[in-house]
Short mmCIF file of C-alpha atoms in Angstrom, two decimals:
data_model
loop_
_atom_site.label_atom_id
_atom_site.label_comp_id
_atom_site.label_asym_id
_atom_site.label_seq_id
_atom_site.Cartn_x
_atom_site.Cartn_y
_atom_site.Cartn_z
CA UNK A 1205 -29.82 33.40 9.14
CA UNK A 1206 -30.57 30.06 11.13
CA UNK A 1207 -32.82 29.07 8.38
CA UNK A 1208 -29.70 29.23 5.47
CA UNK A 1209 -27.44 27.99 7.97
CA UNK A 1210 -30.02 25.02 8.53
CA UNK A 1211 -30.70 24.68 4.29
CA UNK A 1212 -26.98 24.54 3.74
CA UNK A 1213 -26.11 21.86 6.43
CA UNK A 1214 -28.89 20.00 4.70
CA UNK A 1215 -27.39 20.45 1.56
CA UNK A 1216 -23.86 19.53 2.63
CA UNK A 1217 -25.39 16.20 4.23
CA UNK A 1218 -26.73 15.37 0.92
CA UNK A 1219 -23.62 15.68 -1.04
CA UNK A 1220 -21.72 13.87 1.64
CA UNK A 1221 -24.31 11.39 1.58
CA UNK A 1222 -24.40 11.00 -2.41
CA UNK A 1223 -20.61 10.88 -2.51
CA UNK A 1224 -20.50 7.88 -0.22
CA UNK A 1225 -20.66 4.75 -1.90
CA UNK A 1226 -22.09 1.67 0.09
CA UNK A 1227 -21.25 -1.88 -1.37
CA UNK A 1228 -22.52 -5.32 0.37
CA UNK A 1229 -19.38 -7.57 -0.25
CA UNK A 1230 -21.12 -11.39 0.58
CA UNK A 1231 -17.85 -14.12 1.39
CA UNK A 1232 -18.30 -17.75 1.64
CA UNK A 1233 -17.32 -18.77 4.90
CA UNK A 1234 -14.68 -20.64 3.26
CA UNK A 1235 -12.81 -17.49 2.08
CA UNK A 1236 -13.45 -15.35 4.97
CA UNK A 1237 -9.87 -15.84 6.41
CA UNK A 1238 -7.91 -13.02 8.06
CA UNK A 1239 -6.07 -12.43 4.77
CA UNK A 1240 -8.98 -11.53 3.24
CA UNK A 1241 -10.31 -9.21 5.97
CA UNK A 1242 -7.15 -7.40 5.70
CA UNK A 1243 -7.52 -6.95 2.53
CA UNK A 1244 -10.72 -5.90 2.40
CA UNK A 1245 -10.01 -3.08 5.35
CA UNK A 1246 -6.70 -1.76 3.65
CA UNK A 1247 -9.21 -0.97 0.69
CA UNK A 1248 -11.83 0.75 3.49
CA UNK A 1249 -8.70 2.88 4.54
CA UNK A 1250 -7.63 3.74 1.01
CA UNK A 1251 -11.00 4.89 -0.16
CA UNK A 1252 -12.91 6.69 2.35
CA UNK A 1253 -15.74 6.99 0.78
CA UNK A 1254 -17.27 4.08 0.08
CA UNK A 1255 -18.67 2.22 2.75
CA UNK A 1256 -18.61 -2.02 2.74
CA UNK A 1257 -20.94 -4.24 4.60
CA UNK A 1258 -20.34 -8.16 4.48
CA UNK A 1259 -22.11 -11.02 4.74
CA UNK A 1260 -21.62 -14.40 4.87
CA UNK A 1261 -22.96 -16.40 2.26
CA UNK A 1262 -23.40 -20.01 1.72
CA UNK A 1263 -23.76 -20.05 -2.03
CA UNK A 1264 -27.05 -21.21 -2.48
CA UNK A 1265 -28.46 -18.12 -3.72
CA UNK A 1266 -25.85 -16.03 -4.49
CA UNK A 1267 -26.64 -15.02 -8.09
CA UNK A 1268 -30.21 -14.14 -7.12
CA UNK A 1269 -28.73 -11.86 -4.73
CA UNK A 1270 -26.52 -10.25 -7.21
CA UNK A 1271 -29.20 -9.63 -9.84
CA UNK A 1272 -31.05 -8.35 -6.96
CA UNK A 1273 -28.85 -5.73 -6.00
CA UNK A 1274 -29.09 -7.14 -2.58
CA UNK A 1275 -24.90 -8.11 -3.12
CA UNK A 1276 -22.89 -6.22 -4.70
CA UNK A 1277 -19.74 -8.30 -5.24
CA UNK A 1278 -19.53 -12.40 -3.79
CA UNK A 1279 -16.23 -13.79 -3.37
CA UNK A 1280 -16.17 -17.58 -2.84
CA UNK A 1281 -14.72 -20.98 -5.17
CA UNK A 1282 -17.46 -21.35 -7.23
CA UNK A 1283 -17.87 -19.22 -10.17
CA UNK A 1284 -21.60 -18.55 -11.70
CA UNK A 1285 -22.67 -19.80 -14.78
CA UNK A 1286 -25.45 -17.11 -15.74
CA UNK A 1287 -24.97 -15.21 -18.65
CA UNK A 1288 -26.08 -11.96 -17.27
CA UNK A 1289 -23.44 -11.91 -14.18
CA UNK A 1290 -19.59 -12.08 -14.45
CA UNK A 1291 -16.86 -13.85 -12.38
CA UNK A 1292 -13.84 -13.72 -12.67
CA UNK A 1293 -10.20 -14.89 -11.04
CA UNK A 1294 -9.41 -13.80 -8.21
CA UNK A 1295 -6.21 -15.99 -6.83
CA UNK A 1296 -5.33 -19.55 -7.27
CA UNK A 1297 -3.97 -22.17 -4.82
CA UNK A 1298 -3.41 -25.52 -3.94
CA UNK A 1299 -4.64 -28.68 -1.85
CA UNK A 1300 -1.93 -29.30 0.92
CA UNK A 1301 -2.22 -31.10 4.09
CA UNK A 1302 -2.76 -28.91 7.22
CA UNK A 1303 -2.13 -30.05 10.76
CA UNK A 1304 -1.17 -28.55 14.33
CA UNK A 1305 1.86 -27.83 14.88
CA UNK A 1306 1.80 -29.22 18.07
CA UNK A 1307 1.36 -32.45 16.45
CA UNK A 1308 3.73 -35.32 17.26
CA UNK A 1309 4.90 -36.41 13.99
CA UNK A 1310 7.93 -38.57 12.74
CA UNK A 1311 9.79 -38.82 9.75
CA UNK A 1312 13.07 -37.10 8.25
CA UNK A 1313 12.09 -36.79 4.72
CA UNK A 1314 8.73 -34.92 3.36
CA UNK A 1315 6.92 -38.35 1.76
CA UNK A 1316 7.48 -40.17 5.29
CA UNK A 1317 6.38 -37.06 7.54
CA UNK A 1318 3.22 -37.25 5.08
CA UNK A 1319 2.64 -40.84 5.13
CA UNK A 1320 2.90 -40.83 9.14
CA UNK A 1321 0.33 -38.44 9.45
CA UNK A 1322 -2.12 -39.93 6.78
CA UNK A 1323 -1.96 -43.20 8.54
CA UNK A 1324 -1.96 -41.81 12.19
CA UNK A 1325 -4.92 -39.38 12.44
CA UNK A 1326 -8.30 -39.04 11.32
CA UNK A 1327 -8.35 -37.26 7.92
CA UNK A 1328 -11.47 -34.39 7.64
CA UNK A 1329 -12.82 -33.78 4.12
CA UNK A 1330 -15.63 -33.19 2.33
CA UNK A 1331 -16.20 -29.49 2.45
CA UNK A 1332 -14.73 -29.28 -1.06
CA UNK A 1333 -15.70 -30.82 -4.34
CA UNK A 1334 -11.86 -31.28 -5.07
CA UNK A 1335 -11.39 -33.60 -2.30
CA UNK A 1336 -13.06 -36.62 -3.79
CA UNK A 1337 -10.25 -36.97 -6.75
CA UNK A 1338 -7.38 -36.05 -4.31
CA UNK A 1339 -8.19 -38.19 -2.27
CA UNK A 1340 -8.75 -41.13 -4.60
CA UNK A 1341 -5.30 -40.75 -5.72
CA UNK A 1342 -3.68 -40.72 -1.87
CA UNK A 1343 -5.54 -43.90 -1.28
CA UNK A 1344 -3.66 -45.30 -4.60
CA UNK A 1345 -0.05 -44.15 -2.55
CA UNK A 1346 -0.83 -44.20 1.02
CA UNK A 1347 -2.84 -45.80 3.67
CA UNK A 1348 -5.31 -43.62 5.36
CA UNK A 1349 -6.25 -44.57 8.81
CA UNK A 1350 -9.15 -43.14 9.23
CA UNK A 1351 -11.70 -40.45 6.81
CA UNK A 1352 -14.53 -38.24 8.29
CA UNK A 1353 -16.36 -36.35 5.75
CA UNK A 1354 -18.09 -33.39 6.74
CA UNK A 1355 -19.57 -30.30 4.63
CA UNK A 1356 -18.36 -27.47 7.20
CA UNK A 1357 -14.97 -25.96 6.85
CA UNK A 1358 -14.77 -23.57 10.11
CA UNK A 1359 -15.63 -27.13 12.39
CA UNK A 1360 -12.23 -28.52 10.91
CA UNK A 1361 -10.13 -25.91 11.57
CA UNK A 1362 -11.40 -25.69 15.01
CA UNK A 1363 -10.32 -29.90 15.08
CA UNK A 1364 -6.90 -29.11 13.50
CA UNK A 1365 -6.18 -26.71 16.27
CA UNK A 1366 -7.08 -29.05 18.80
CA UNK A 1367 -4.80 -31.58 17.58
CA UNK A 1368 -8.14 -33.97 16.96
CA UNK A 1369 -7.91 -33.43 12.98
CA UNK A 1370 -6.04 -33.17 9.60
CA UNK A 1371 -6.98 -32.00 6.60
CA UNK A 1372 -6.60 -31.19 2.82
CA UNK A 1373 -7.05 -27.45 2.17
CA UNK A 1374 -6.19 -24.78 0.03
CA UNK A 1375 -3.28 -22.87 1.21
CA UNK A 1376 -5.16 -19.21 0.78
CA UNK A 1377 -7.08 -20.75 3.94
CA UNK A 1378 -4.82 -22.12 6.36
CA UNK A 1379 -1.72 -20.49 5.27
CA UNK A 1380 -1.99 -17.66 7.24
CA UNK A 1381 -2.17 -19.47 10.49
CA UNK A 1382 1.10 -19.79 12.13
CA UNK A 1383 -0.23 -22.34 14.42
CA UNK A 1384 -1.24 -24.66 11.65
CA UNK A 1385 1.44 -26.19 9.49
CA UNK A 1386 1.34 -27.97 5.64
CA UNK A 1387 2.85 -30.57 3.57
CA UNK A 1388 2.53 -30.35 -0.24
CA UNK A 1389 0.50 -33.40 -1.50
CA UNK A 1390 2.72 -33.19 -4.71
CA UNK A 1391 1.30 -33.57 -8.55
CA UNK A 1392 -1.84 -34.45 -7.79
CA UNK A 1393 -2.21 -30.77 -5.81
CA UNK A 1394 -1.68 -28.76 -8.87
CA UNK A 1395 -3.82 -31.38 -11.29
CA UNK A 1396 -6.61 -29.87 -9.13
CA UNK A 1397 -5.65 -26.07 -8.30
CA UNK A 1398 -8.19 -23.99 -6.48
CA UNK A 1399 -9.58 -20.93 -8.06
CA UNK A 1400 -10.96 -18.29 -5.94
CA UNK A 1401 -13.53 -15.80 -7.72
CA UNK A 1402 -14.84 -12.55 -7.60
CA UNK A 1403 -18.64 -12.39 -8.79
CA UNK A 1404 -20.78 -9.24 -9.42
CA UNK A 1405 -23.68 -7.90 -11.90
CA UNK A 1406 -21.64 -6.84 -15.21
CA UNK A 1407 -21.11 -3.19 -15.87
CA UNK A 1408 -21.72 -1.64 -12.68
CA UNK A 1409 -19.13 1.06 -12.43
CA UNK A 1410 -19.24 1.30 -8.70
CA UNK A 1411 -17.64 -1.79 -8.12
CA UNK A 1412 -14.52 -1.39 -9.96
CA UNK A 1413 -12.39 0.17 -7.54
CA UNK A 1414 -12.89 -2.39 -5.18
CA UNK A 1415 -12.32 -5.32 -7.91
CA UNK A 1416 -9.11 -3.79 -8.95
CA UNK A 1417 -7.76 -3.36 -5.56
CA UNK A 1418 -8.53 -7.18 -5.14
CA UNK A 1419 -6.50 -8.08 -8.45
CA UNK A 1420 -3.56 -6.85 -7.28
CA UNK A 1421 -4.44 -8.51 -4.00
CA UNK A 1422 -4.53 -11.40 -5.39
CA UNK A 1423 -1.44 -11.50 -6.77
CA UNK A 1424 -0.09 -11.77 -3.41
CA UNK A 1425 -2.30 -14.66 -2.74
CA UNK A 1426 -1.13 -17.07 -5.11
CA UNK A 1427 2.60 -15.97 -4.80
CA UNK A 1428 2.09 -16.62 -1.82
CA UNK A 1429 1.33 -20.15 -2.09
CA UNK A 1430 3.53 -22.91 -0.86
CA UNK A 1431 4.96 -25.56 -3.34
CA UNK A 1432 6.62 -28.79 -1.85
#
């Protein structure tokens, strides 16, 4: 009796374990934001029975990682280029300036608030391609006191909070912080929208729960976004 009790835990354990599905979801640090968290545990909750680990990933060699199985899914701005993985749009945004709200700042009307802080405190880019255009067409319409480039986004943030920083980022990354606030940078901000993608090895069944739950996701994301 111990022994069939013993064979059909066993067996039980095996159909728990093959109904489980386990999915390694790799974010760029970039995209990593509580939002996205959220988002990714309101899935967890929903569907029981798959299991997500994540990663960070800095993009480097994130398609060898999906062809290897080792990722399952890799969410990040950059979409891949090889024929034999697909991405595809996740949410779209746009540049605004992001400061402290504790920030001393004058002005009445939107363009002078933004013009006060361009010329008043050190501007951090750099840790996204679209910077280099935006901010060639700022210089054309406002003088910048002072630019720092740097490549790492999580450094900034940290500056921004201290009141030692400003910067130009997409509003799926600082918009959820209510101690960080924005101004729209206008036309140029939507001739340069940020796409956000989802990437993963085509036809792989497993995923698609987890994609389409992200869709509609994203949906909220760029609704969310704040025009000015």
């Amino acid at each position: 009796l111990l022994a069939q009790i013993e064979d059909s835990t066993h067996e039980i354990r095996k159909v728990a374990t093959r109904d489980q599905i386990h999915l390694v979801i790799a974010l760029a640090s970039d995209v990593a934001t509580q939002n996205m968290l959220t988002s990714i545990q309101a899935f967890k909750k929903d569907h029981p029975n798959y299991n997500l680990e994540l990663v960070m990933d800095d993009g480097k060699q994130t398609d060898q990682l999906l062809r290897s199985h080792q990722v399952d899914v890799a969410i990040s701005f950059k979409k891949t280029k090889s024929t034999d993985l697909h991405s595809e749009h996740y949410a779209t945004s746009h540049m605004q300036l992001m400061y402290s709200q504790t920030l001393h700042v004058e002005g009445e009307s939107h363009n002078a608030r933004l013009r006060y802080l361009l010329a008043t405190y050190p501007l951090y880019v750099g840790f996204m391609d679209e910077h280099t255009p935006i901010l060639e067409n700022l210089q054309r319409e406002y003088t910048i006191g002072r630019i720092v480039r740097v490549v790492n986004s999580d450094f900034v943030q940290k500056l921004v909070h201290q009141e030692l920083a400003i910067t130009i980022a997409p509003f799926t990354l600082e918009g959820e912080d209510t101690l960080i606030s924005s101004l729209g940078l206008g036309g140029i901000a939507n001739i340069y929208p940020i796409q956000m993608y989802m990437s993963h090895v085509r036809y792989n069944d497993a995923v698609q729960p987890f994609l389409q739950f992200l869709r509609e996701q994203g949906k909220t994301y760029s609704k969310g976004d704040k025009k000015e």
